[in-house]
CSV table of C-alpha atoms in Angstrom, one decimal:
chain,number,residue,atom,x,y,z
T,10,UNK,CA,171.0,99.1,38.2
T,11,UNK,CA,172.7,100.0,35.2
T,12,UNK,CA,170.4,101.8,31.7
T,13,UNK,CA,171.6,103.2,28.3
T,14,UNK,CA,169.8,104.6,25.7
T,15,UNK,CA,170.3,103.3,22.8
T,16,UNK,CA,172.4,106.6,21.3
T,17,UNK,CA,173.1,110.4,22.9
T,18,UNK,CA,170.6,112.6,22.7
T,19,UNK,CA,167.7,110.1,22.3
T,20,UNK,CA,165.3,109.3,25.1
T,21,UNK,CA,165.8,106.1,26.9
T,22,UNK,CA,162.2,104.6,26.5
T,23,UNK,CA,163.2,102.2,29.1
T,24,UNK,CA,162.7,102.6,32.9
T,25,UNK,CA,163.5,100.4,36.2
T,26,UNK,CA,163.3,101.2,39.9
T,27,UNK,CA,163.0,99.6,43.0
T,28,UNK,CA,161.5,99.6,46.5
T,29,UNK,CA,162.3,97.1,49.5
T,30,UNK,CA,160.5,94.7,48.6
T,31,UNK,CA,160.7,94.6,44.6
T,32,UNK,CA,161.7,95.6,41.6
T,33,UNK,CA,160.5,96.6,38.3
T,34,UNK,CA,161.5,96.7,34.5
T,35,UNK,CA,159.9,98.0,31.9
T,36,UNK,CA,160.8,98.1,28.0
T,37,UNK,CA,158.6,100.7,25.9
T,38,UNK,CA,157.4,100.2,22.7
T,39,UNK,CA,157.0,101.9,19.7
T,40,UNK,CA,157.0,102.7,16.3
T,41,UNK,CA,157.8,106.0,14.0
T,42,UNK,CA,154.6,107.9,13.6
T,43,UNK,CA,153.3,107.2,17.3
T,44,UNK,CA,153.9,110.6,17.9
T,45,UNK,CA,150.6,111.9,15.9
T,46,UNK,CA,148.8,109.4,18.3
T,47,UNK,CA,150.2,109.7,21.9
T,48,UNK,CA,151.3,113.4,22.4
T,49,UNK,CA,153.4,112.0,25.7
T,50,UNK,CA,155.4,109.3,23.8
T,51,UNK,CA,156.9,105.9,24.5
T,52,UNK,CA,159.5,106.8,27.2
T,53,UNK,CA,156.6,108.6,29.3
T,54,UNK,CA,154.9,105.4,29.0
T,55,UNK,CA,157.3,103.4,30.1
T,56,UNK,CA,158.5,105.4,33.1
T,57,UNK,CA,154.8,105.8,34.2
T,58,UNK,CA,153.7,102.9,34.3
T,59,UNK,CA,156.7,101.9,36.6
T,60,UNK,CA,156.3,104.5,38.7
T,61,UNK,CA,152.6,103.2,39.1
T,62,UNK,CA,153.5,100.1,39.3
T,63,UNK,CA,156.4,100.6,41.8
T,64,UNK,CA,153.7,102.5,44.0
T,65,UNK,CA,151.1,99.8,43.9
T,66,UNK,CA,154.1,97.3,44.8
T,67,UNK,CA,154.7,99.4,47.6
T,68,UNK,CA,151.2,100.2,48.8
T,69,UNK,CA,149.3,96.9,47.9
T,70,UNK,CA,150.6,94.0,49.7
T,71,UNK,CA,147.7,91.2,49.5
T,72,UNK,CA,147.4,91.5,45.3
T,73,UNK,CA,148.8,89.1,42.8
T,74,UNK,CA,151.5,90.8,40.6
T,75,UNK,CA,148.6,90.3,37.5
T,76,UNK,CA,145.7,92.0,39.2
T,77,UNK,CA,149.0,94.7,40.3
T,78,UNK,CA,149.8,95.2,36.6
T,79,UNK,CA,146.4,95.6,35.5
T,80,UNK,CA,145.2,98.0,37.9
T,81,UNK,CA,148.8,100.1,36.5
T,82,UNK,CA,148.0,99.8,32.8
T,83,UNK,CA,144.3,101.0,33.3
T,84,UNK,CA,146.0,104.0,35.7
T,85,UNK,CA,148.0,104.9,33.0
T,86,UNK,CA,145.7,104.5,30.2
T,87,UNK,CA,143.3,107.0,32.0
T,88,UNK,CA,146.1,109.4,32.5
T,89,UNK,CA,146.3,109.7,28.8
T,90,UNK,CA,142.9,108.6,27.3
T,91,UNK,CA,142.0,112.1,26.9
T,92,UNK,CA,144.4,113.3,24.9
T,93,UNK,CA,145.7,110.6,23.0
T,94,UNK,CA,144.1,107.5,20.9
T,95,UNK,CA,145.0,105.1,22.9
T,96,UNK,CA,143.4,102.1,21.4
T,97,UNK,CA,145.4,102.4,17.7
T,98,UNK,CA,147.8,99.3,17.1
T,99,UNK,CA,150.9,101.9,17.4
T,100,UNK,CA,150.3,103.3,20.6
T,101,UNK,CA,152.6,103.2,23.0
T,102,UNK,CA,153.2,99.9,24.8
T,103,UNK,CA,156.2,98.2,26.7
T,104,UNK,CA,157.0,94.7,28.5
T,105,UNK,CA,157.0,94.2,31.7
T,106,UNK,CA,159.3,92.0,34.2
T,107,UNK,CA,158.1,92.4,37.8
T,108,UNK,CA,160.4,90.6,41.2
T,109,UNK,CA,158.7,90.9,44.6
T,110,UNK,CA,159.6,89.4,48.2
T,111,UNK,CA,156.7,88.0,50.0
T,112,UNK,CA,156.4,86.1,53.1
T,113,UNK,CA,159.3,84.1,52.5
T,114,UNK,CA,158.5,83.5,48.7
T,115,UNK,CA,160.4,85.4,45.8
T,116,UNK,CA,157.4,85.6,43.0
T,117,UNK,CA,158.2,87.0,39.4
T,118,UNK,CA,156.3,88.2,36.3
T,119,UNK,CA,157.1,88.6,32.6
T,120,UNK,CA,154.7,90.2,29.8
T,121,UNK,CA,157.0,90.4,26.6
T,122,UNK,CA,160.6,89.9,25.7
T,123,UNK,CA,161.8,91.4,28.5
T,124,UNK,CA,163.9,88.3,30.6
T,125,UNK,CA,164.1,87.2,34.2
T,126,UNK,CA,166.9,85.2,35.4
T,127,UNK,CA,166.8,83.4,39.0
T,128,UNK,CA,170.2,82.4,40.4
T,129,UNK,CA,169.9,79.4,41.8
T,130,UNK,CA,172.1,78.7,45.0
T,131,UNK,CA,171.8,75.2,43.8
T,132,UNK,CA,172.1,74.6,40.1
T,133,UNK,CA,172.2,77.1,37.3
T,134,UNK,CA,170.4,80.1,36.3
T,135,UNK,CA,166.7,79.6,35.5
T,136,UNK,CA,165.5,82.0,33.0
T,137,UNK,CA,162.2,83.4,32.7
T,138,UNK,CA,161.1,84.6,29.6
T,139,UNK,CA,158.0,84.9,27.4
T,140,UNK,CA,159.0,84.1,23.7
T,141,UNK,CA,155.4,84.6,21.9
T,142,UNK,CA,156.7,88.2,20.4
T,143,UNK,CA,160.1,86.7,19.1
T,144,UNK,CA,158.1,83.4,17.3
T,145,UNK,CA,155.6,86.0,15.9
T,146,UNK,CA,158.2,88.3,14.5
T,147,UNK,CA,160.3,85.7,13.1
T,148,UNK,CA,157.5,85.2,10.2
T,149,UNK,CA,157.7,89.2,9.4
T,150,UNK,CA,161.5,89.1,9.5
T,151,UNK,CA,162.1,88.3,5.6
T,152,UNK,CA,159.2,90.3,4.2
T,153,UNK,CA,161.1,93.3,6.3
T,154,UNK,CA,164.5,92.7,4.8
T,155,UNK,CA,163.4,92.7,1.4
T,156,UNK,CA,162.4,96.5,1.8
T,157,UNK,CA,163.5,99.6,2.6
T,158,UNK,CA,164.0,100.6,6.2
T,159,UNK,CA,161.6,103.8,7.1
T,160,UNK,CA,159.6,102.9,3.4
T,161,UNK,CA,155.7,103.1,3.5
T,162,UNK,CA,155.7,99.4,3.0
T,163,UNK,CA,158.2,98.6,6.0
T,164,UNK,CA,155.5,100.5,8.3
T,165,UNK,CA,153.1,98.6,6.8
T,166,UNK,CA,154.4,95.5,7.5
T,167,UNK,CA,155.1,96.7,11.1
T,168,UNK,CA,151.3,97.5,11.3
T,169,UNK,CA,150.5,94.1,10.1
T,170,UNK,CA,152.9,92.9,12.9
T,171,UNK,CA,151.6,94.8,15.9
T,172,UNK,CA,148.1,93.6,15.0
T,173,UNK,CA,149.2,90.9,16.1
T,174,UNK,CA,149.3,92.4,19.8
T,175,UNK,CA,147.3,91.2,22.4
T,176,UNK,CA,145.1,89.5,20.2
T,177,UNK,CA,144.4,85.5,20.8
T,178,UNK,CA,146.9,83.7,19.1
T,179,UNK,CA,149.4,86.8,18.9
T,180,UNK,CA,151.5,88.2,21.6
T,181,UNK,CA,151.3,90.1,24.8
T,182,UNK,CA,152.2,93.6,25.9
T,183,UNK,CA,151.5,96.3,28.8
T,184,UNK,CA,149.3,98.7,26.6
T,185,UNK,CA,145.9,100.4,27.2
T,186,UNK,CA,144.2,96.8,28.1
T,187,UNK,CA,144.6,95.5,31.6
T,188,UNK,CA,143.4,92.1,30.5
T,189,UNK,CA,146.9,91.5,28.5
T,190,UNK,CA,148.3,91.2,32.5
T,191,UNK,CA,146.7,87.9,33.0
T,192,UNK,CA,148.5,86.7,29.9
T,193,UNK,CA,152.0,86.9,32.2
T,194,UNK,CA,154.5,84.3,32.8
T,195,UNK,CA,154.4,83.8,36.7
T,196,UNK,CA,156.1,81.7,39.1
T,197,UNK,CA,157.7,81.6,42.4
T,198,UNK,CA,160.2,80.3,44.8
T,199,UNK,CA,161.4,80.4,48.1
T,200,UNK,CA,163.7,83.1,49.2
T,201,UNK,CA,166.2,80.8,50.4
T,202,UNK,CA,166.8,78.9,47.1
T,203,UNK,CA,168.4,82.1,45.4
T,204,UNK,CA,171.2,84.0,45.3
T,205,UNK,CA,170.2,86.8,43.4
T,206,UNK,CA,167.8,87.4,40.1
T,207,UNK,CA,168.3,90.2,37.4
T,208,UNK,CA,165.8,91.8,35.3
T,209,UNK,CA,167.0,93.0,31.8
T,210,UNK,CA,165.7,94.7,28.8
T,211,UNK,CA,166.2,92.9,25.6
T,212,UNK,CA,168.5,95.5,24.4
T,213,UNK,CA,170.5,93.8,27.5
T,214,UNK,CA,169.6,90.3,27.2
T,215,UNK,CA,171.2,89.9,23.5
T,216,UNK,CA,174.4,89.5,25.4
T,217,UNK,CA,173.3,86.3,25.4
T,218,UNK,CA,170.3,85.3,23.0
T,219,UNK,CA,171.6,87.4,20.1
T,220,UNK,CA,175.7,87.5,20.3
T,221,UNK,CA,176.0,84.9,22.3
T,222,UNK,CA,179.0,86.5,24.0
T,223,UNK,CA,178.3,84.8,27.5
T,224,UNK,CA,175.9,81.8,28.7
T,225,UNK,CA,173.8,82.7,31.8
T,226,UNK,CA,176.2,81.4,34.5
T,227,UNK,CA,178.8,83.9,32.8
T,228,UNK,CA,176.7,87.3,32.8
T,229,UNK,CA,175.3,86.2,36.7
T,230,UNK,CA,179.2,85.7,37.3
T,231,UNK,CA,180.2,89.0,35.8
T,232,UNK,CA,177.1,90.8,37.6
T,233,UNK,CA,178.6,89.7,40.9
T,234,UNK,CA,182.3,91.0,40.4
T,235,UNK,CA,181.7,93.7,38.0
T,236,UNK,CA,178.2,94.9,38.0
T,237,UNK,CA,175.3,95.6,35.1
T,238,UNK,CA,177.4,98.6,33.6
T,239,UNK,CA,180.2,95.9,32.6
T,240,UNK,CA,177.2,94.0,30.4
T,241,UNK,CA,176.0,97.1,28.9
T,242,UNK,CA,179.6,97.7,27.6
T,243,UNK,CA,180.0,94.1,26.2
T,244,UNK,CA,176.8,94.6,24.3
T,245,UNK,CA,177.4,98.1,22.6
T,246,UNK,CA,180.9,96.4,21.6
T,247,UNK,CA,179.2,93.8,19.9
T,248,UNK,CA,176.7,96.0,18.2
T,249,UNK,CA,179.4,98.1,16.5
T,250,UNK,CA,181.6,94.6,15.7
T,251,UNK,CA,178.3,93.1,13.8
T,252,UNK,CA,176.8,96.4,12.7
T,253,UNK,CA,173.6,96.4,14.5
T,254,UNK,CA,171.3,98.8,15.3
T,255,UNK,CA,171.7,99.9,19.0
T,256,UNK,CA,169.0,99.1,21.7
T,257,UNK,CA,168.2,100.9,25.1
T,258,UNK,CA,169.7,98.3,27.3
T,259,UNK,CA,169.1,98.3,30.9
T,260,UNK,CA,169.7,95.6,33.5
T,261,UNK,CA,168.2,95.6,37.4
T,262,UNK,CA,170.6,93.1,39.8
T,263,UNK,CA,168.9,92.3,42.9
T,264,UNK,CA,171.0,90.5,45.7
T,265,UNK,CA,170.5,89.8,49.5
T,266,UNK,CA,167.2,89.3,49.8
T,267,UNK,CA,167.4,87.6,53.3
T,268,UNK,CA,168.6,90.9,54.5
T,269,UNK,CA,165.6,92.9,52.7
């Protein structure tokens, strides 16, 4: 495992851990002024709800990986429903990618723009992603660039995009409803297809779907030699060559899983 915020001396608001038998990733969410909502902030989010959802994993054998994550977003909602207003659009809120052995079965789950990738031992990579966010945000992107970063009308538009959250129609994220879990992208496969899978943030994942520095079979390639740290670095080279803004990037690489 391998994470980075996205600059010194801010919190890393993602989080990603492991037992046995799976791992988890999780990419919080949120926007400036969520502080005078949620006291405990996006990174406490984040690294609560996989530290519920790593227990559960651990505990609770016999439960799909929905009915898993929604019994950790409602855990985690309580924990904070006193003290902060959970329900406002720019609450704190994070994606979710999920790997689990069982019985001879690797099974995944997605909620957001975080990505999955499955390395096949027989054919390429098979990536798992949900892309209902990126389409949405595509439609805000020019209103956004025709004013200024950190205005009153750039949060504004941002609040017009996050009402777009798990509503029909909109996108899905981990937030203070545990119905948003059954809108996951699921699958899975038998352990003896794979090689390995990695789960990354998509502070990570623009390796490939924003700088296009590698395809798939290149970053599984470079995982295997070199390890998640390597992809990091290719990354926060390419956001200083093209003048991007940093993301926390963070990148889980599970192998061996007929020895788990």
């Amino acid at each position: 495992m391998a994470s980075a915020a996205a600059r010194p001396g801010r919190a890393n608001e993602d989080f990603t851990g492991a037992v046995p038998t799976a791992a988890v990733l999780i990419d919080g969410a949120g926007i400036p002024g969520s502080e005078s909502i949620c006291r405990h902030g996006v990174a406490w989010y984040a690294s609560r709800l996989g530290g519920t959802l790593l227990s559960l994993l651990s505990l609770v054998r016999d439960r799909s990986l929905p009915a898993l994550l929604a019994e950790a977003i409602e855990q985690v909602t309580d924990d904070h429903r006193g003290t902060c207003d959970v329900v406002d659009p720019i609450s704190p809120s994070a994606t979710v990618a999920i790997l689990r052995l069982s019985d001879g079965l690797i099974e995944h789950l997605v909620l957001g723009d975080s990505v999955l990738v499955l390395d096949r031992a027989d054919g390429g990579p098979l990536v798992v992603s949900d892309p209902r966010e990126v389409i949405i945000s595509r439609s805000y992107e020019a209103a956004l660039e025709a004013v200024a970063a950190d205005s009153d009308e750039y949060h504004r538009i941002l609040r017009d995009l996050r009402a777009n959250r798990n509503q029909p129609g909109g996108f899905w994220m981990a937030k203070d409803d545990p119905r948003a879990a059954g809108e996951a992208i699921t699958g899975s496969c038998p352990v003896s297809e794979l090689a390995g899978a990695v789960l990354l943030s998509n502070g990570a994942s623009r390796i490939v779907d924003r700088f296009r520095l590698a395809d798939w079979p290149r970053v599984m390639a470079v995982l295997a030699s070199t390890g998640p740290a390597e992809i990091i670095r290719r990354v926060r080279q390419a956001e200083v060559r093209d003048a991007v803004a940093a993301d926390d990037a963070t990148i889980a690489h599970c192998t061996d899983f007929n020895g788990a």
